[in-house]
Amino acid sequence: MSFVEYREPIQDGDTAIVFLGHDSMFPVTIKQGGQTQTKYGVIRHSTDLIGKKYGSKVTCSKGGWVYILYPTPELWTMNLPHRTQILYSTDISMITMMLELKPGSVVCESGTGSGSLSHAIIRTVAPTGHLYTVEFHQQRAEKAIEEFQQHKVDHLVRVKNQDVCKTGFGVSHIADAVFLDIPSPWEAIGHAKDALKIEGGRVCSFSPCIEQVQRTCLALTEHGFTEINTLEILLRVYDVRGINLPVPDFGTPAEEKSSDADKSKQLPASQPGTAHFKSGVSPREMVGHTGYLTFATKSLF
C-alpha cells in the first residue's frame, strides 16, 4: 500500500479507509488477526479484508455492510488524526495549481503539522520529485516520519525538526516552490528565497489573520519578490431539492376572449396550477473565513 501507487489486493499492514457513508468514515490499519468495531458489527481483518480488493463491499457481523477504500490524500485529509489545524482539499487544490507543482518538482514546506498538505504534495511530485518539510515541534515531526514510512512515501520526503525562521530549510537553491504555514511567515521569507532555485520559483504563505498577510507582503517586497497577490477560497455548498411553485396566471389572450360578456361571467374562474422543478438552495449559514493564501514569484533580477 502506497499513497502514490495503487494496488488492488488488501494486505497485512495496509492503511485502509472504512466507508460507512459520505459523512462517516475512518482509517484502520490492517493486521492479521485484528478486528474493527463498527455500528454494523465487527470486521475481521483476516477473513473479511486481507486478500479482498479495495472497493469491496464487506458484510459486518450484524448484517450491515461497509466499503473498504484505498487511501488517497483527499480521503486521508478527511480522516487523519488531528495534531494541528489542517488544510482541506479546497485550499490544497489552489495551492497545487498556483505553485505550478508537477511530477519532478522539488518543494520545501513548513510546518508539517498533521501532514494533510504533505501527502497531497508528495502525490503530485511523485515519482521523481521530493518534499523537504520542516516541523518545529519534535513529537509532531517524529509522528510525521512514522506516518510517511507506514504509507510507503518516505523515499519522497525528508522531515526535519528545526525552527525554519532561524535555521531555514537546510537546503539552498534546489526548490521549485516553497509553502509556509507558520505564525510569523515574514521571518522565513529570506530562507524561502534561499531555498528556491536561482532561476526562480514560487512561494505561498497561509495565514488566518490579515495582519500576518500585510507583514508577509512587506517582507516579500523587501526581498524582491514579484506578482504578489492574496486570495481566500470560500466553499458554499448548495442543497439541491425539488420545490413546487404556482404557475402565474397572465390572463386570457385577447384573440380568445369571447364577445359574449354574459357567457364569460357564467364560466368559473380558472385556478393556476403548480410546477415542480429542481432548485439549488444556499445554506442559511456558512463558514465566513478560512485563511488567506499569499502567492509570490522570485524575481530573476
C-alpha atoms as a printed R data frame, in Angstrom:
    type eleno elety resid chain resno       x       y       z
1   ATOM     1    CA   MET     A     1   0.000   0.000   0.000
2   ATOM     2    CA   SER     A     2   1.359   3.398  -1.006
3   ATOM     3    CA   PHE     A     3  -0.335   6.771  -1.217
4   ATOM     4    CA   VAL     A     4   1.281   7.350  -4.620
5   ATOM     5    CA   GLU     A     5   0.764   3.910  -6.213
6   ATOM     6    CA   TYR     A     6  -2.465   1.918  -6.472
7   ATOM     7    CA   ARG     A     7  -2.638  -1.778  -5.644
8   ATOM     8    CA   GLU     A     8  -5.838  -3.847  -5.682
9   ATOM     9    CA   PRO     A     9  -5.499  -6.563  -3.003
10  ATOM    10    CA   ILE     A    10  -5.675  -5.626   0.670
11  ATOM    11    CA   GLN     A    11  -2.595  -6.808   2.552
12  ATOM    12    CA   ASP     A    12  -1.420  -7.067   6.144
13  ATOM    13    CA   GLY     A    13  -0.051  -3.712   7.362
14  ATOM    14    CA   ASP     A    14  -2.053  -1.559   4.929
15  ATOM    15    CA   THR     A    15  -3.820   1.636   5.927
16  ATOM    16    CA   ALA     A    16  -7.387   1.465   4.606
17  ATOM    17    CA   ILE     A    17 -10.480   3.667   4.848
18  ATOM    18    CA   VAL     A    18 -13.661   2.092   6.231
19  ATOM    19    CA   PHE     A    19 -16.526   3.875   4.442
20  ATOM    20    CA   LEU     A    20 -19.903   3.798   6.198
21  ATOM    21    CA   GLY     A    21 -21.289   6.881   4.413
22  ATOM    22    CA   HIS     A    22 -20.232  10.232   2.976
23  ATOM    23    CA   ASP     A    23 -20.238  11.744   6.452
24  ATOM    24    CA   SER     A    24 -18.995   8.643   8.283
25  ATOM    25    CA   MET     A    25 -15.635   7.014   7.563
26  ATOM    26    CA   PHE     A    26 -12.421   6.300   9.430
27  ATOM    27    CA   PRO     A    27  -8.921   4.873   8.819
28  ATOM    28    CA   VAL     A    28  -7.834   1.461  10.027
29  ATOM    29    CA   THR     A    29  -4.514  -0.382   9.969
30  ATOM    30    CA   ILE     A    30  -4.971  -3.904   8.613
31  ATOM    31    CA   LYS     A    31  -3.498  -6.544  10.910
32  ATOM    32    CA   GLN     A    32  -3.524 -10.322  10.673
33  ATOM    33    CA   GLY     A    33  -5.954 -11.497  13.353
34  ATOM    34    CA   GLY     A    34  -7.166  -7.967  14.049
35  ATOM    35    CA   GLN     A    35 -10.763  -6.755  14.388
36  ATOM    36    CA   THR     A    36 -12.519  -3.428  13.840
37  ATOM    37    CA   GLN     A    37 -15.783  -2.493  15.534
38  ATOM    38    CA   THR     A    38 -18.416  -0.546  13.589
39  ATOM    39    CA   LYS     A    39 -22.070   0.287  14.245
40  ATOM    40    CA   TYR     A    40 -22.925  -2.538  11.845
41  ATOM    41    CA   GLY     A    41 -20.853  -5.090  13.739
42  ATOM    42    CA   VAL     A    42 -17.327  -6.489  13.703
43  ATOM    43    CA   ILE     A    43 -14.989  -6.612  10.707
44  ATOM    44    CA   ARG     A    44 -12.421  -9.426  10.989
45  ATOM    45    CA   HIS     A    45  -9.259  -8.453   9.140
46  ATOM    46    CA   SER     A    46  -8.030 -11.986   8.386
47  ATOM    47    CA   THR     A    47 -11.255 -13.327   6.875
48  ATOM    48    CA   ASP     A    48 -13.101 -10.177   5.753
49  ATOM    49    CA   LEU     A    49 -10.323  -7.932   4.431
50  ATOM    50    CA   ILE     A    50  -6.928  -9.477   3.674
51  ATOM    51    CA   GLY     A    51  -6.862 -10.746   0.103
52  ATOM    52    CA   LYS     A    52 -10.005  -8.860  -0.936
53  ATOM    53    CA   LYS     A    53  -9.876  -6.000  -3.453
54  ATOM    54    CA   TYR     A    54 -10.052  -2.355  -2.422
55  ATOM    55    CA   GLY     A    55 -13.522  -1.001  -3.071
56  ATOM    56    CA   SER     A    56 -15.110  -4.266  -1.927
57  ATOM    57    CA   LYS     A    57 -18.404  -4.332  -0.063
58  ATOM    58    CA   VAL     A    58 -17.795  -6.064   3.256
59  ATOM    59    CA   THR     A    59 -20.602  -7.518   5.381
60  ATOM    60    CA   CYS     A    60 -20.207  -6.999   9.138
61  ATOM    61    CA   SER     A    61 -21.204  -9.401  11.903
62  ATOM    62    CA   LYS     A    62 -24.616  -7.748  12.483
63  ATOM    63    CA   GLY     A    63 -25.570  -7.972   8.820
64  ATOM    64    CA   GLY     A    64 -24.773  -4.384   7.857
65  ATOM    65    CA   TRP     A    65 -22.109  -3.591   5.302
66  ATOM    66    CA   VAL     A    66 -19.311  -1.109   4.613
67  ATOM    67    CA   TYR     A    67 -16.898  -0.343   1.775
68  ATOM    68    CA   ILE     A    68 -13.115  -0.652   2.171
69  ATOM    69    CA   LEU     A    69 -11.436   2.143   0.188
70  ATOM    70    CA   TYR     A    70  -7.851   2.629  -0.933
71  ATOM    71    CA   PRO     A    71  -6.342   5.668   0.843
72  ATOM    72    CA   THR     A    72  -5.797   8.837  -1.170
73  ATOM    73    CA   PRO     A    73  -4.578  12.247   0.060
74  ATOM    74    CA   GLU     A    74  -8.163  13.512  -0.172
75  ATOM    75    CA   LEU     A    75  -9.548  10.666   1.951
76  ATOM    76    CA   TRP     A    76  -6.633  10.983   4.364
77  ATOM    77    CA   THR     A    77  -7.354  14.703   4.812
78  ATOM    78    CA   MET     A    78 -10.903  13.828   5.857
79  ATOM    79    CA   ASN     A    79  -9.840  11.088   8.298
80  ATOM    80    CA   LEU     A    80  -6.345  11.819   9.619
81  ATOM    81    CA   PRO     A    81  -5.653  12.244  13.346
82  ATOM    82    CA   HIS     A    82  -5.520  15.987  14.002
83  ATOM    83    CA   ARG     A    83  -2.325  17.056  15.712
84  ATOM    84    CA   THR     A    84  -2.834  20.620  14.462
85  ATOM    85    CA   GLN     A    85  -5.343  22.576  12.395
86  ATOM    86    CA   ILE     A    86  -5.101  21.300   8.827
87  ATOM    87    CA   LEU     A    87  -5.608  22.473   5.273
88  ATOM    88    CA   TYR     A    88  -8.504  20.914   3.363
89  ATOM    89    CA   SER     A    89  -8.824  19.944  -0.278
90  ATOM    90    CA   THR     A    90 -10.366  23.282  -1.307
91  ATOM    91    CA   ASP     A    91  -7.211  25.204  -0.357
92  ATOM    92    CA   ILE     A    92  -4.854  22.335  -1.249
93  ATOM    93    CA   SER     A    93  -6.066  22.252  -4.861
94  ATOM    94    CA   MET     A    94  -5.479  26.006  -5.243
95  ATOM    95    CA   ILE     A    95  -2.020  25.753  -3.668
96  ATOM    96    CA   THR     A    96  -1.044  22.904  -6.004
97  ATOM    97    CA   MET     A    97  -2.173  24.853  -9.067
98  ATOM    98    CA   MET     A    98  -0.743  28.265  -8.134
99  ATOM    99    CA   LEU     A    99   2.641  26.801  -7.142
100 ATOM   100    CA   GLU     A   100   2.696  25.024 -10.529
101 ATOM   101    CA   LEU     A   101   3.546  21.657  -8.968
102 ATOM   102    CA   LYS     A   102   4.011  18.633 -11.205
103 ATOM   103    CA   PRO     A   103   5.857  15.283 -11.214
104 ATOM   104    CA   GLY     A   104   9.532  16.001 -10.578
105 ATOM   105    CA   SER     A   105   9.025  19.250  -8.659
106 ATOM   106    CA   VAL     A   106  11.068  19.910  -5.522
107 ATOM   107    CA   VAL     A   107   9.091  21.558  -2.709
108 ATOM   108    CA   CYS     A   108  10.013  22.976   0.705
109 ATOM   109    CA   GLU     A   109   7.266  23.101   3.340
110 ATOM   110    CA   SER     A   110   6.940  24.456   6.875
111 ATOM   111    CA   GLY     A   111   5.318  23.375   9.094
112 ATOM   112    CA   THR     A   112   4.445  19.777   8.575
113 ATOM   113    CA   GLY     A   113   1.645  19.712  11.175
114 ATOM   114    CA   SER     A   114  -0.705  16.767  10.670
115 ATOM   115    CA   GLY     A   115   0.588  16.050   7.163
116 ATOM   116    CA   SER     A   116  -2.574  16.883   5.218
117 ATOM   117    CA   LEU     A   117  -0.887  19.082   2.605
118 ATOM   118    CA   SER     A   118   2.296  16.976   2.723
119 ATOM   119    CA   HIS     A   119   0.524  13.875   1.392
120 ATOM   120    CA   ALA     A   120  -1.060  15.873  -1.438
121 ATOM   121    CA   ILE     A   121   2.293  17.409  -2.418
122 ATOM   122    CA   ILE     A   122   4.026  14.014  -2.355
123 ATOM   123    CA   ARG     A   123   1.358  12.509  -4.624
124 ATOM   124    CA   THR     A   124   1.735  15.444  -7.040
125 ATOM   125    CA   VAL     A   125   5.559  15.445  -7.299
126 ATOM   126    CA   ALA     A   126   5.952  11.630  -7.418
127 ATOM   127    CA   PRO     A   127   7.752   9.635  -8.705
128 ATOM   128    CA   THR     A   128  10.837  11.798  -9.292
129 ATOM   129    CA   GLY     A   129  10.179  14.886  -7.144
130 ATOM   130    CA   HIS     A   130  10.906  15.452  -3.476
131 ATOM   131    CA   LEU     A   131   9.437  17.233  -0.456
132 ATOM   132    CA   TYR     A   132  11.579  18.837   2.239
133 ATOM   133    CA   THR     A   133   9.321  19.555   5.201
134 ATOM   134    CA   VAL     A   134  10.236  21.279   8.463
135 ATOM   135    CA   GLU     A   135   8.358  20.924  11.763
136 ATOM   136    CA   PHE     A   136   9.230  22.934  14.875
137 ATOM   137    CA   HIS     A   137   7.545  20.509  17.320
138 ATOM   138    CA   GLN     A   138   9.665  17.395  17.893
139 ATOM   139    CA   GLN     A   139   6.840  14.945  18.650
140 ATOM   140    CA   ARG     A   140   4.867  16.060  15.608
141 ATOM   141    CA   ALA     A   141   7.967  15.670  13.437
142 ATOM   142    CA   GLU     A   142   8.561  12.141  14.753
143 ATOM   143    CA   LYS     A   143   4.925  11.193  14.176
144 ATOM   144    CA   ALA     A   144   5.082  12.567  10.619
145 ATOM   145    CA   ILE     A   145   8.166  10.440   9.890
146 ATOM   146    CA   GLU     A   146   6.339   7.383  11.239
147 ATOM   147    CA   GLU     A   147   3.286   8.035   9.049
148 ATOM   148    CA   PHE     A   148   5.346   8.605   5.892
149 ATOM   149    CA   GLN     A   149   7.102   5.285   6.472
150 ATOM   150    CA   GLN     A   150   3.808   3.482   7.095
151 ATOM   151    CA   HIS     A   151   2.318   4.983   3.930
152 ATOM   152    CA   LYS     A   152   5.367   3.970   1.854
153 ATOM   153    CA   VAL     A   153   6.241   7.513   0.749
154 ATOM   154    CA   ASP     A   154   9.303   8.122   2.955
155 ATOM   155    CA   HIS     A   155  11.604   7.914  -0.100
156 ATOM   156    CA   LEU     A   156   9.910  11.055  -1.458
157 ATOM   157    CA   VAL     A   157  10.073  13.208   1.679
158 ATOM   158    CA   ARG     A   158  12.591  14.340   4.289
159 ATOM   159    CA   VAL     A   159  11.372  15.654   7.643
160 ATOM   160    CA   LYS     A   160  13.488  17.999   9.756
161 ATOM   161    CA   ASN     A   161  12.801  19.107  13.316
162 ATOM   162    CA   GLN     A   162  14.003  22.719  13.467
163 ATOM   163    CA   ASP     A   163  12.870  26.335  13.506
164 ATOM   164    CA   VAL     A   164  12.576  27.477   9.905
165 ATOM   165    CA   CYS     A   165  12.582  31.142  10.970
166 ATOM   166    CA   LYS     A   166  16.054  30.755  12.484
167 ATOM   167    CA   THR     A   167  17.794  27.992  10.527
168 ATOM   168    CA   GLY     A   168  15.789  27.751   7.308
169 ATOM   169    CA   PHE     A   169  15.032  24.556   5.409
170 ATOM   170    CA   GLY     A   170  18.559  23.136   5.412
171 ATOM   171    CA   VAL     A   171  18.793  23.290   1.596
172 ATOM   172    CA   SER     A   172  19.763  26.016  -0.857
173 ATOM   173    CA   HIS     A   173  18.801  26.769  -4.457
174 ATOM   174    CA   ILE     A   174  17.029  23.459  -5.177
175 ATOM   175    CA   ALA     A   175  13.307  24.129  -4.666
176 ATOM   176    CA   ASP     A   176  10.763  24.928  -7.351
177 ATOM   177    CA   ALA     A   177   8.255  26.067  -4.710
178 ATOM   178    CA   VAL     A   178   8.060  26.918  -1.012
179 ATOM   179    CA   PHE     A   179   5.000  26.731   1.236
180 ATOM   180    CA   LEU     A   180   4.771  28.420   4.648
181 ATOM   181    CA   ASP     A   181   2.136  27.686   7.286
182 ATOM   182    CA   ILE     A   182   3.685  29.219  10.396
183 ATOM   183    CA   PRO     A   183   2.691  32.011  12.843
184 ATOM   184    CA   SER     A   184   5.274  34.516  11.534
185 ATOM   185    CA   PRO     A   185   5.943  33.732   7.874
186 ATOM   186    CA   TRP     A   186   7.599  37.109   7.263
187 ATOM   187    CA   GLU     A   187  10.564  35.900   9.343
188 ATOM   188    CA   ALA     A   188  11.109  32.967   6.972
189 ATOM   189    CA   ILE     A   189  10.878  34.803   3.631
190 ATOM   190    CA   GLY     A   190  14.661  35.189   3.409
191 ATOM   191    CA   HIS     A   191  15.153  31.455   3.992
192 ATOM   192    CA   ALA     A   192  12.436  30.698   1.432
193 ATOM   193    CA   LYS     A   193  14.254  32.812  -1.143
194 ATOM   194    CA   ASP     A   194  17.492  30.972  -0.413
195 ATOM   195    CA   ALA     A   195  15.789  27.578  -0.810
196 ATOM   196    CA   LEU     A   196  14.318  28.473  -4.219
197 ATOM   197    CA   LYS     A   197  16.294  27.800  -7.376
198 ATOM   198    CA   ILE     A   198  18.489  30.603  -8.694
199 ATOM   199    CA   GLU     A   199  16.405  30.727 -11.863
200 ATOM   200    CA   GLY     A   200  13.285  31.467  -9.831
201 ATOM   201    CA   GLY     A   201  10.297  29.763  -8.246
202 ATOM   202    CA   ARG     A   202   7.015  30.315  -6.433
203 ATOM   203    CA   VAL     A   203   6.207  30.814  -2.765
204 ATOM   204    CA   CYS     A   204   2.905  30.518  -0.897
205 ATOM   205    CA   SER     A   205   2.027  31.535   2.658
206 ATOM   206    CA   PHE     A   206  -1.141  30.543   4.513
207 ATOM   207    CA   SER     A   207  -2.264  32.881   7.314
208 ATOM   208    CA   PRO     A   208  -5.595  33.234   9.141
209 ATOM   209    CA   CYS     A   209  -5.124  36.940  10.045
210 ATOM   210    CA   ILE     A   210  -4.881  39.879   7.646
211 ATOM   211    CA   GLU     A   211  -2.195  41.477   9.829
212 ATOM   212    CA   GLN     A   212   0.017  38.467   9.127
213 ATOM   213    CA   VAL     A   213  -0.667  38.875   5.431
214 ATOM   214    CA   GLN     A   214   0.321  42.550   5.494
215 ATOM   215    CA   ARG     A   215   3.659  41.874   7.173
216 ATOM   216    CA   THR     A   216   4.331  38.938   4.857
217 ATOM   217    CA   CYS     A   217   3.640  41.033   1.748
218 ATOM   218    CA   LEU     A   218   6.019  43.737   3.005
219 ATOM   219    CA   ALA     A   219   8.723  41.122   3.575
220 ATOM   220    CA   LEU     A   220   8.166  39.651   0.108
221 ATOM   221    CA   THR     A   221   8.553  43.098  -1.430
222 ATOM   222    CA   GLU     A   222  11.737  43.782   0.537
223 ATOM   223    CA   HIS     A   223  13.269  40.516  -0.713
224 ATOM   224    CA   GLY     A   224  12.476  41.318  -4.339
225 ATOM   225    CA   PHE     A   225   9.511  39.013  -4.940
226 ATOM   226    CA   THR     A   226   7.075  39.992  -7.664
227 ATOM   227    CA   GLU     A   227   3.482  39.072  -8.667
228 ATOM   228    CA   ILE     A   228   2.392  39.247  -5.034
229 ATOM   229    CA   ASN     A   229  -1.303  38.515  -4.587
230 ATOM   230    CA   THR     A   230  -3.567  37.289  -1.801
231 ATOM   231    CA   LEU     A   231  -6.806  35.347  -2.128
232 ATOM   232    CA   GLU     A   232  -9.264  33.418   0.014
233 ATOM   233    CA   ILE     A   233 -11.246  30.345  -1.013
234 ATOM   234    CA   LEU     A   234 -14.761  30.121   0.432
235 ATOM   235    CA   LEU     A   235 -16.771  26.950  -0.147
236 ATOM   236    CA   ARG     A   236 -20.541  27.320  -0.477
237 ATOM   237    CA   VAL     A   237 -22.453  24.027  -0.621
238 ATOM   238    CA   TYR     A   238 -25.927  24.156  -2.171
239 ATOM   239    CA   ASP     A   239 -28.795  21.879  -1.171
240 ATOM   240    CA   VAL     A   240 -30.399  20.567  -4.375
241 ATOM   241    CA   ARG     A   241 -34.047  19.659  -3.805
242 ATOM   242    CA   GLY     A   242 -37.420  19.659  -5.553
243 ATOM   243    CA   ILE     A   243 -39.838  22.519  -4.923
244 ATOM   244    CA   ASN     A   244 -43.340  23.430  -6.106
245 ATOM   245    CA   LEU     A   245 -44.203  26.941  -7.270
246 ATOM   246    CA   PRO     A   246 -47.508  28.245  -8.638
247 ATOM   247    CA   VAL     A   247 -47.760  28.892 -12.362
248 ATOM   248    CA   PRO     A   248 -48.557  32.589 -12.860
249 ATOM   249    CA   ASP     A   249 -51.895  33.442 -14.469
250 ATOM   250    CA   PHE     A   250 -51.355  36.125 -17.107
251 ATOM   251    CA   GLY     A   251 -54.999  36.150 -18.169
252 ATOM   252    CA   THR     A   252 -56.686  35.051 -21.403
253 ATOM   253    CA   PRO     A   253 -55.135  36.181 -24.715
254 ATOM   254    CA   ALA     A   254 -57.139  38.893 -26.470
255 ATOM   255    CA   GLU     A   255 -57.957  36.736 -29.519
256 ATOM   256    CA   GLU     A   256 -59.502  34.046 -27.304
257 ATOM   257    CA   LYS     A   257 -61.830  36.392 -25.425
258 ATOM   258    CA   SER     A   258 -65.477  35.836 -26.091
259 ATOM   259    CA   SER     A   259 -67.555  38.667 -27.422
260 ATOM   260    CA   ASP     A   260 -70.369  37.499 -25.202
261 ATOM   261    CA   ALA     A   261 -69.631  39.162 -21.859
262 ATOM   262    CA   ASP     A   262 -72.519  37.409 -20.105
263 ATOM   263    CA   LYS     A   263 -71.238  33.949 -21.162
264 ATOM   264    CA   SER     A   264 -67.806  34.631 -19.805
265 ATOM   265    CA   LYS     A   265 -69.263  35.684 -16.486
266 ATOM   266    CA   GLN     A   266 -71.011  32.336 -16.139
267 ATOM   267    CA   LEU     A   267 -67.756  30.304 -16.513
268 ATOM   268    CA   PRO     A   268 -65.847  29.507 -13.295
269 ATOM   269    CA   ALA     A   269 -62.530  31.292 -12.864
270 ATOM   270    CA   SER     A   270 -59.560  29.043 -13.744
271 ATOM   271    CA   GLN     A   271 -57.194  28.199 -10.889
272 ATOM   272    CA   PRO     A   272 -53.458  28.485 -11.599
273 ATOM   273    CA   GLY     A   273 -51.579  25.165 -11.313
274 ATOM   274    CA   THR     A   274 -48.172  24.391  -9.801
275 ATOM   275    CA   ALA     A   275 -44.889  23.381 -11.399
276 ATOM   276    CA   HIS     A   276 -42.342  21.013  -9.835
277 ATOM   277    CA   PHE     A   277 -38.644  21.533 -10.560
278 ATOM   278    CA   LYS     A   278 -35.173  21.136  -9.034
279 ATOM   279    CA   SER     A   279 -33.602  24.087  -7.265
280 ATOM   280    CA   GLY     A   280 -30.298  24.797  -5.561
281 ATOM   281    CA   VAL     A   281 -30.844  26.375  -2.161
282 ATOM   282    CA   SER     A   282 -27.910  28.102  -0.476
283 ATOM   283    CA   PRO     A   283 -27.294  27.430   3.225
284 ATOM   284    CA   ARG     A   284 -28.521  29.938   5.771
285 ATOM   285    CA   GLU     A   285 -25.151  29.809   7.472
286 ATOM   286    CA   MET     A   286 -21.686  29.148   6.059
287 ATOM   287    CA   VAL     A   287 -18.067  29.490   7.069
288 ATOM   288    CA   GLY     A   288 -17.255  33.170   6.693
289 ATOM   289    CA   HIS     A   289 -13.485  32.941   6.888
290 ATOM   290    CA   THR     A   290 -10.883  30.207   6.466
291 ATOM   291    CA   GLY     A   291  -7.468  31.653   5.748
292 ATOM   292    CA   TYR     A   292  -5.572  33.860   3.314
293 ATOM   293    CA   LEU     A   293  -3.275  32.401   0.654
294 ATOM   294    CA   THR     A   294  -0.497  34.772  -0.413
295 ATOM   295    CA   PHE     A   295   1.443  33.868  -3.564
296 ATOM   296    CA   ALA     A   296   4.576  35.458  -4.994
297 ATOM   297    CA   THR     A   297   7.282  34.779  -7.576
298 ATOM   298    CA   LYS     A   298  11.020  35.001  -7.026
299 ATOM   299    CA   SER     A   299  12.402  37.681  -9.321
300 ATOM   300    CA   LEU     A   300  15.290  36.853 -11.626
301 ATOM   301    CA   PHE     A   301  16.691  40.373 -11.405
